JSON list of C-alpha atoms and ligand atoms in Angstrom, two decimals:
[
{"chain": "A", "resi": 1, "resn": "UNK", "atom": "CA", "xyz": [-48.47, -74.05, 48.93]},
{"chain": "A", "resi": 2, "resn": "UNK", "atom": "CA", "xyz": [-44.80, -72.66, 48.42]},
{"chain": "A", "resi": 3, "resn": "UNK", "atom": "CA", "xyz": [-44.50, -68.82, 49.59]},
{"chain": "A", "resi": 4, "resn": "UNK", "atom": "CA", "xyz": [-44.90, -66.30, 46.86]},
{"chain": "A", "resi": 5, "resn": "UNK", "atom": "CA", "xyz": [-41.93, -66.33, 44.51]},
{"chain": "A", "resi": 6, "resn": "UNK", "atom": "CA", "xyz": [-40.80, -63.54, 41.68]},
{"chain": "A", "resi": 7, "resn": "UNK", "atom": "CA", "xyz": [-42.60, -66.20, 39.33]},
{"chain": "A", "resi": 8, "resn": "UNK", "atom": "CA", "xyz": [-46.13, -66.29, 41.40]},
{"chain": "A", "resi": 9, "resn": "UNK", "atom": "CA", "xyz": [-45.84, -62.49, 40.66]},
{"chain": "A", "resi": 10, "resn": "UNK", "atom": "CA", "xyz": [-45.24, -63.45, 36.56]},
{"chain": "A", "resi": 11, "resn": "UNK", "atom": "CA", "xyz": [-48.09, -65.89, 37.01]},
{"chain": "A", "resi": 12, "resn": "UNK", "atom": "CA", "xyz": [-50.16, -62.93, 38.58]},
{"chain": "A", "resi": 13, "resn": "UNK", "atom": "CA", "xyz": [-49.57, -60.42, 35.94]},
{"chain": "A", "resi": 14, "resn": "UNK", "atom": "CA", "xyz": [-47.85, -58.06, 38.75]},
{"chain": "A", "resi": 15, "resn": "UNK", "atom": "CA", "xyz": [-44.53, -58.12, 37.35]},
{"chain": "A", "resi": 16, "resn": "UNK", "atom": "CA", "xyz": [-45.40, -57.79, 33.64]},
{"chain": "A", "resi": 17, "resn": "UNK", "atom": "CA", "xyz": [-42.79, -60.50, 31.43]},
{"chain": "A", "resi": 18, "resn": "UNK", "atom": "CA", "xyz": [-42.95, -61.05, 27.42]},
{"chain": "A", "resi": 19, "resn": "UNK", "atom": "CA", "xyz": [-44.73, -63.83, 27.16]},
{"chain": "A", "resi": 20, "resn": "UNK", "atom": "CA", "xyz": [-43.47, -66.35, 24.56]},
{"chain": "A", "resi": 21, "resn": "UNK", "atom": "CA", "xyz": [-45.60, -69.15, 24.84]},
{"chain": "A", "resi": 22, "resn": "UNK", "atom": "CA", "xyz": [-48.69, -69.82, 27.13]},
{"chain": "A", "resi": 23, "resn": "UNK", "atom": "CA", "xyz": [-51.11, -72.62, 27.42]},
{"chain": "A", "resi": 24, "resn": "UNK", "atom": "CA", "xyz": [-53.47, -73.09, 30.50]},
{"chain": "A", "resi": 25, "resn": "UNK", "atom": "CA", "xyz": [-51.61, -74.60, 32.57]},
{"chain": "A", "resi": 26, "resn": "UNK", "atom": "CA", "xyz": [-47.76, -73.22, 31.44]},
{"chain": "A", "resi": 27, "resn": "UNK", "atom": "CA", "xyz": [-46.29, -70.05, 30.16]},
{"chain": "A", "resi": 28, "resn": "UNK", "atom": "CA", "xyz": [-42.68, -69.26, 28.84]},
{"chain": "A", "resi": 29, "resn": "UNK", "atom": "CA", "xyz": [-40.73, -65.71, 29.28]},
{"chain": "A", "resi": 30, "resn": "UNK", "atom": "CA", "xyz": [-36.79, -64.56, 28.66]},
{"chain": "A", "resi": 31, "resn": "UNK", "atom": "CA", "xyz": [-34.65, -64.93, 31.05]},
{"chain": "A", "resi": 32, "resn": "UNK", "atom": "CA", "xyz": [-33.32, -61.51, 32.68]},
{"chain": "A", "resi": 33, "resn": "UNK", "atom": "CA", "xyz": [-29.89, -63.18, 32.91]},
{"chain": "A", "resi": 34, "resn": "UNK", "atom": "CA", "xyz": [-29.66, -65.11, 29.73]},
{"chain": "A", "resi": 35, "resn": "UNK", "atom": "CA", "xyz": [-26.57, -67.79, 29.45]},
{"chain": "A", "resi": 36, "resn": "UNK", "atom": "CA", "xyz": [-27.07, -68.75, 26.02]},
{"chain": "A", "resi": 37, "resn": "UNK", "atom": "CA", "xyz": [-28.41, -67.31, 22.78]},
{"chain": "A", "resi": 38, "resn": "UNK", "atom": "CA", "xyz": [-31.59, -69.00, 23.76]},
{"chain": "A", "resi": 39, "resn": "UNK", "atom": "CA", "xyz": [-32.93, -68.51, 27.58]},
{"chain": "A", "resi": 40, "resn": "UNK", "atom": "CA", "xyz": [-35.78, -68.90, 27.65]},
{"chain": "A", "resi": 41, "resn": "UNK", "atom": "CA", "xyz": [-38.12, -69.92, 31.23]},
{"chain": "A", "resi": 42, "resn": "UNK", "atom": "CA", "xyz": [-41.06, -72.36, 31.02]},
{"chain": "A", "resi": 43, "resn": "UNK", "atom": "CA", "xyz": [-43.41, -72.64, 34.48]},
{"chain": "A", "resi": 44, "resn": "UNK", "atom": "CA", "xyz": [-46.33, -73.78, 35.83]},
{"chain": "A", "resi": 45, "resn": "UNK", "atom": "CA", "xyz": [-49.18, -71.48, 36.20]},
{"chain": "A", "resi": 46, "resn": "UNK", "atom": "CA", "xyz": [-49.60, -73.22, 39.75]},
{"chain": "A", "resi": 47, "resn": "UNK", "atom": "CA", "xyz": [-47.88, -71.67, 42.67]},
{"chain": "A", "resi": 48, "resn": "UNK", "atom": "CA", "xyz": [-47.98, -75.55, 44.61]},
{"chain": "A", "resi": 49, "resn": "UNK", "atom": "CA", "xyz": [-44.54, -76.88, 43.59]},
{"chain": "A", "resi": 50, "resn": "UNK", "atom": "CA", "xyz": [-40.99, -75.54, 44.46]},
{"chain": "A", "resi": 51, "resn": "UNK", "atom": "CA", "xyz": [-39.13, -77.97, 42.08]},
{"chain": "A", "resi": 52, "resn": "UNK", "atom": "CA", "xyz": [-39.45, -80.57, 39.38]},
{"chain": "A", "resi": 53, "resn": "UNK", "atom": "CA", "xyz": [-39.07, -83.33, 41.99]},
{"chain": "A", "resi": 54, "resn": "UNK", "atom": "CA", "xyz": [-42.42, -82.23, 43.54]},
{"chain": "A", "resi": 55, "resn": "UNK", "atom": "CA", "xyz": [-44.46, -81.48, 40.29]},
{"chain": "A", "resi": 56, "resn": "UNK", "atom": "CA", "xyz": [-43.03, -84.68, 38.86]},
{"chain": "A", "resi": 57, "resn": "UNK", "atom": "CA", "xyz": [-44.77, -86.32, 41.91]},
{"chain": "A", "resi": 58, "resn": "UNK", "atom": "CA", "xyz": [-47.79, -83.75, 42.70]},
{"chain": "A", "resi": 59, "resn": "UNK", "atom": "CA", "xyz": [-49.01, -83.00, 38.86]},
{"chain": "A", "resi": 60, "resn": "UNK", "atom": "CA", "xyz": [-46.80, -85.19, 35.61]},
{"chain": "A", "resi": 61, "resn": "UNK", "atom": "CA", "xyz": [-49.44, -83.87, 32.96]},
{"chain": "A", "resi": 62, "resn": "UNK", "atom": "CA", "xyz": [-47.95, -80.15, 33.53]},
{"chain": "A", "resi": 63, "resn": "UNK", "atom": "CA", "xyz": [-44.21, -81.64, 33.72]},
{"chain": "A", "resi": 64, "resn": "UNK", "atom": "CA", "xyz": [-45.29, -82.93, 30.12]},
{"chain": "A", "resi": 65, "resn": "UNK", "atom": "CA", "xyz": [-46.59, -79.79, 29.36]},
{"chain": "A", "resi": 66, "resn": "UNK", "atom": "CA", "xyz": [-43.59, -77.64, 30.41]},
{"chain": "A", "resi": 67, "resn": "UNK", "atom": "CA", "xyz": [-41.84, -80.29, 27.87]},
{"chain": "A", "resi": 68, "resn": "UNK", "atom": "CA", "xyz": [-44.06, -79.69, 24.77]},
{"chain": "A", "resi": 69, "resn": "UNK", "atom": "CA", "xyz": [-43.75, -76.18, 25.36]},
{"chain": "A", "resi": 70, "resn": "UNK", "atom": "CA", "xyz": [-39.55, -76.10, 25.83]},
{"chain": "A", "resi": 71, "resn": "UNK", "atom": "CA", "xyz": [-39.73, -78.00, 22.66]},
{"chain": "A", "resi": 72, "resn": "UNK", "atom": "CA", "xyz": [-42.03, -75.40, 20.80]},
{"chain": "A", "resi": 73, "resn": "UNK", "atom": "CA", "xyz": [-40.10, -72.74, 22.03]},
{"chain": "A", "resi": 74, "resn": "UNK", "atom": "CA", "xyz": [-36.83, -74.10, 20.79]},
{"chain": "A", "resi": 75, "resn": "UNK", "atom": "CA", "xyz": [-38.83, -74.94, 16.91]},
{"chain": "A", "resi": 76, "resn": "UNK", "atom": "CA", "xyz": [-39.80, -70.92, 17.51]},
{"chain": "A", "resi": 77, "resn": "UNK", "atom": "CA", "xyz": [-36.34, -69.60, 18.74]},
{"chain": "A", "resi": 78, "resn": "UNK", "atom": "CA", "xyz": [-33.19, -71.98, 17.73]},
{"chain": "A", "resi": 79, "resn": "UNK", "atom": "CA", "xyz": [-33.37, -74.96, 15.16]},
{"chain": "A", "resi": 80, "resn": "UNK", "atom": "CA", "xyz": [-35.30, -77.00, 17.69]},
{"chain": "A", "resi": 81, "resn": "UNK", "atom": "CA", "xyz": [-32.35, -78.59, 19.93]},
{"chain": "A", "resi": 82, "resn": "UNK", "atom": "CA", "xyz": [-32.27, -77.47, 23.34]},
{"chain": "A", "resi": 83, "resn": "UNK", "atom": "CA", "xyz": [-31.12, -77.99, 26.78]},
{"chain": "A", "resi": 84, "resn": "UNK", "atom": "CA", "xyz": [-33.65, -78.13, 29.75]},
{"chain": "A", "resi": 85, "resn": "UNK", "atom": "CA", "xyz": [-32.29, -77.75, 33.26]},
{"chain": "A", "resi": 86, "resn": "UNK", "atom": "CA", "xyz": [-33.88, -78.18, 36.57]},
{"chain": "A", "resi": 87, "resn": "UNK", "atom": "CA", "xyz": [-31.81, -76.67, 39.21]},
{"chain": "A", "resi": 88, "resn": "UNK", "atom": "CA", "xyz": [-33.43, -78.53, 42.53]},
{"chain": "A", "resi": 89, "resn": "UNK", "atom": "CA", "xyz": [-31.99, -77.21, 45.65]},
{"chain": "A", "resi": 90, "resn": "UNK", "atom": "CA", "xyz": [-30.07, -74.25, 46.54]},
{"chain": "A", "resi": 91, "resn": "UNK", "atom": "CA", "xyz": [-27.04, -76.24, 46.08]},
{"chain": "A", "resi": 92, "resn": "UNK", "atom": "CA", "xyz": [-27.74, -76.99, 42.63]},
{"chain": "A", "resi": 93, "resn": "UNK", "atom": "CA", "xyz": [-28.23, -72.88, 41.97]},
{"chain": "A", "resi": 94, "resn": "UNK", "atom": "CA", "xyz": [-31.95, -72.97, 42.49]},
{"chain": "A", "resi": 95, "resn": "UNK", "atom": "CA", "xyz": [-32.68, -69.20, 43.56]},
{"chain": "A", "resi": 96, "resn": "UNK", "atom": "CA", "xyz": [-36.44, -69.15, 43.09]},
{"chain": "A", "resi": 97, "resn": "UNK", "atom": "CA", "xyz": [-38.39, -72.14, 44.99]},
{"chain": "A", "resi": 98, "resn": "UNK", "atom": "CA", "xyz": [-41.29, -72.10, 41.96]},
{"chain": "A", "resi": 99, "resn": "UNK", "atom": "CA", "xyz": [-40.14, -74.78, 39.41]},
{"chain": "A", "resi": 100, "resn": "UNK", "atom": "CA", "xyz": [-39.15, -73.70, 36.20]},
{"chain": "A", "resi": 101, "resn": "UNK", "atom": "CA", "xyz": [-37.21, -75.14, 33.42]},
{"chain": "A", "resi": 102, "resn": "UNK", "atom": "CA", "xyz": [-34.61, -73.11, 31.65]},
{"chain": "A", "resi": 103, "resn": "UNK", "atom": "CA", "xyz": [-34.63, -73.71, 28.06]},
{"chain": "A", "resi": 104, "resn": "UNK", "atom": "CA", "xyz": [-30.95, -73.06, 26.55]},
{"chain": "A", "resi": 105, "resn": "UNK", "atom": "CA", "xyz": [-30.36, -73.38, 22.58]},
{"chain": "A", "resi": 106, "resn": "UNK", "atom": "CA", "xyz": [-27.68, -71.51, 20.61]},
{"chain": "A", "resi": 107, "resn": "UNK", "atom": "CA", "xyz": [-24.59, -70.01, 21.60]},
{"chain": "A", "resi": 108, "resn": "UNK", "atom": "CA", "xyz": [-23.54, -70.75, 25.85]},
{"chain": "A", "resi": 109, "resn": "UNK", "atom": "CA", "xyz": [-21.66, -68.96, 27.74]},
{"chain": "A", "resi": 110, "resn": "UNK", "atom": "CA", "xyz": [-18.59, -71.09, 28.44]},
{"chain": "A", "resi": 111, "resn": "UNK", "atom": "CA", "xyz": [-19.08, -73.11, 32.00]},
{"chain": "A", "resi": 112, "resn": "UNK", "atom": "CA", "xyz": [-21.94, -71.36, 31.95]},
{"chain": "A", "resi": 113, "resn": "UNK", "atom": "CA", "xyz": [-23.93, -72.36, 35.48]},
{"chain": "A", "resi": 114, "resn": "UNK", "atom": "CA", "xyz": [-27.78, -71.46, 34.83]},
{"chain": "A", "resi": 115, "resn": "UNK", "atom": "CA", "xyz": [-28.91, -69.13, 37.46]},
{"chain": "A", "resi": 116, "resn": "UNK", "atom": "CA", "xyz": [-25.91, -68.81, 39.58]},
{"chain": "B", "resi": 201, "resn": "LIG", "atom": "P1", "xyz": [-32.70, -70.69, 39.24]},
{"chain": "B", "resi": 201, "resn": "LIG", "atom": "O1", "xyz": [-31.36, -70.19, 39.66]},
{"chain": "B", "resi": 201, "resn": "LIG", "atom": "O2", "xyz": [-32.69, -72.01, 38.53]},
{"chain": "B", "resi": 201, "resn": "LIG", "atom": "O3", "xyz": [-33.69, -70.63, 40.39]},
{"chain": "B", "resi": 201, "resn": "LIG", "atom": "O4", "xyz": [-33.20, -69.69, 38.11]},
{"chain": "B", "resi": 201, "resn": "LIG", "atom": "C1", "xyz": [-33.90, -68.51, 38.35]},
{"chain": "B", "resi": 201, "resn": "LIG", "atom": "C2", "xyz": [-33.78, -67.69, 37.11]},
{"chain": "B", "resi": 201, "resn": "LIG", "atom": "O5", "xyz": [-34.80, -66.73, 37.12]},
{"chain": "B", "resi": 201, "resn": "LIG", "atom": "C3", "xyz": [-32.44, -66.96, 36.93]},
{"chain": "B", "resi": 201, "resn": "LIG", "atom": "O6", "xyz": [-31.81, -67.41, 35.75]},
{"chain": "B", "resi": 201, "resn": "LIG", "atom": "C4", "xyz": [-32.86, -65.49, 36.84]},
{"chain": "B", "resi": 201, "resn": "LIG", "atom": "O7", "xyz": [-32.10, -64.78, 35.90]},
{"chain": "B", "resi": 201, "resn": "LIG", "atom": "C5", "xyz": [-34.32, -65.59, 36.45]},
{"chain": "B", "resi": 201, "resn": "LIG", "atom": "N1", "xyz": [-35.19, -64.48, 36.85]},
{"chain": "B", "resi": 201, "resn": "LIG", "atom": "C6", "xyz": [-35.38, -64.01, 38.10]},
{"chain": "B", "resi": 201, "resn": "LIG", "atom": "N2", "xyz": [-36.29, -63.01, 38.10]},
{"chain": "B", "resi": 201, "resn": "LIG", "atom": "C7", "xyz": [-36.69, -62.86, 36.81]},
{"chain": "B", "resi": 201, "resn": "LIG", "atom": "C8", "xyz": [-37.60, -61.99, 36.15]},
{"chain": "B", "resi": 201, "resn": "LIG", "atom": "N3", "xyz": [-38.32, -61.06, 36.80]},
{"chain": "B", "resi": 201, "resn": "LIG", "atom": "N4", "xyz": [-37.73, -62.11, 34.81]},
{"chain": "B", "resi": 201, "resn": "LIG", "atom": "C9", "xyz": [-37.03, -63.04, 34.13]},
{"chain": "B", "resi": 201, "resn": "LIG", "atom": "N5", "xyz": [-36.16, -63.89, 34.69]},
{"chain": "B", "resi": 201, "resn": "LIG", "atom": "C10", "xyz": [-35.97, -63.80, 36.02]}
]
């Protein structure tokens, strides 16, 4: 189980987020930072897995999930193109050790670095 994260707190309800999308096993909030018109996060509802590496591995029918949703949430938000990033590893700019996927459609930020 990875240590309780800002997102296990979404998850929980005790930090309240607008939720975008949700299915049973995913939701999808804003970003607080956004880098693009779009920002949008997609996570698990599970707690168990600090990056995609590890949920890839531990649980692929939620990775797919997280994917489906991205995708709905760029049909909802943009015109349905949309970048999904993974940052894996504090070197990579991974600050919060529950995986998420940023969805980015629209206008970026120039050299925009999600979540550094
Ligand atoms: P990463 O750097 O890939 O770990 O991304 C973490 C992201 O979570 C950053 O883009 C932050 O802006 C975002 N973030 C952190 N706390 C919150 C929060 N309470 N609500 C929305 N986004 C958040």
């Amino acid at each position: 189980m990875a240590e309780e994260t800002v997102f296990g707190k979404i998850v929980s309800g005790e930090i309240p987020v607008e939720i975008l999308a949700e299915t049973d096993r995913v939701i999808a909030f804003p970003d607080m930072n956004p880098q693009a018109a779009v920002h949008v996060l997609v996570i698990p509802k599970t707690t168990k897995y600090r990056n995609v590496v590890e949920l890839a591995a531990g649980d692929p029918e939620t990775l797919t999930e997280m994917v489906a949703v991205a995708q709905h949430i760029a049909d909802e938000h943009a015109e349905g193109e949309f970048r999904l990033i993974f940052n894996s590893g504090e070197g990579a700019g991974q600050t919060v050790f529950h995986v998420h996927a940023h969805v980015l459609a629209g206008a970026f930020k120039e050299q925009s670095l999600v979540g550094s």
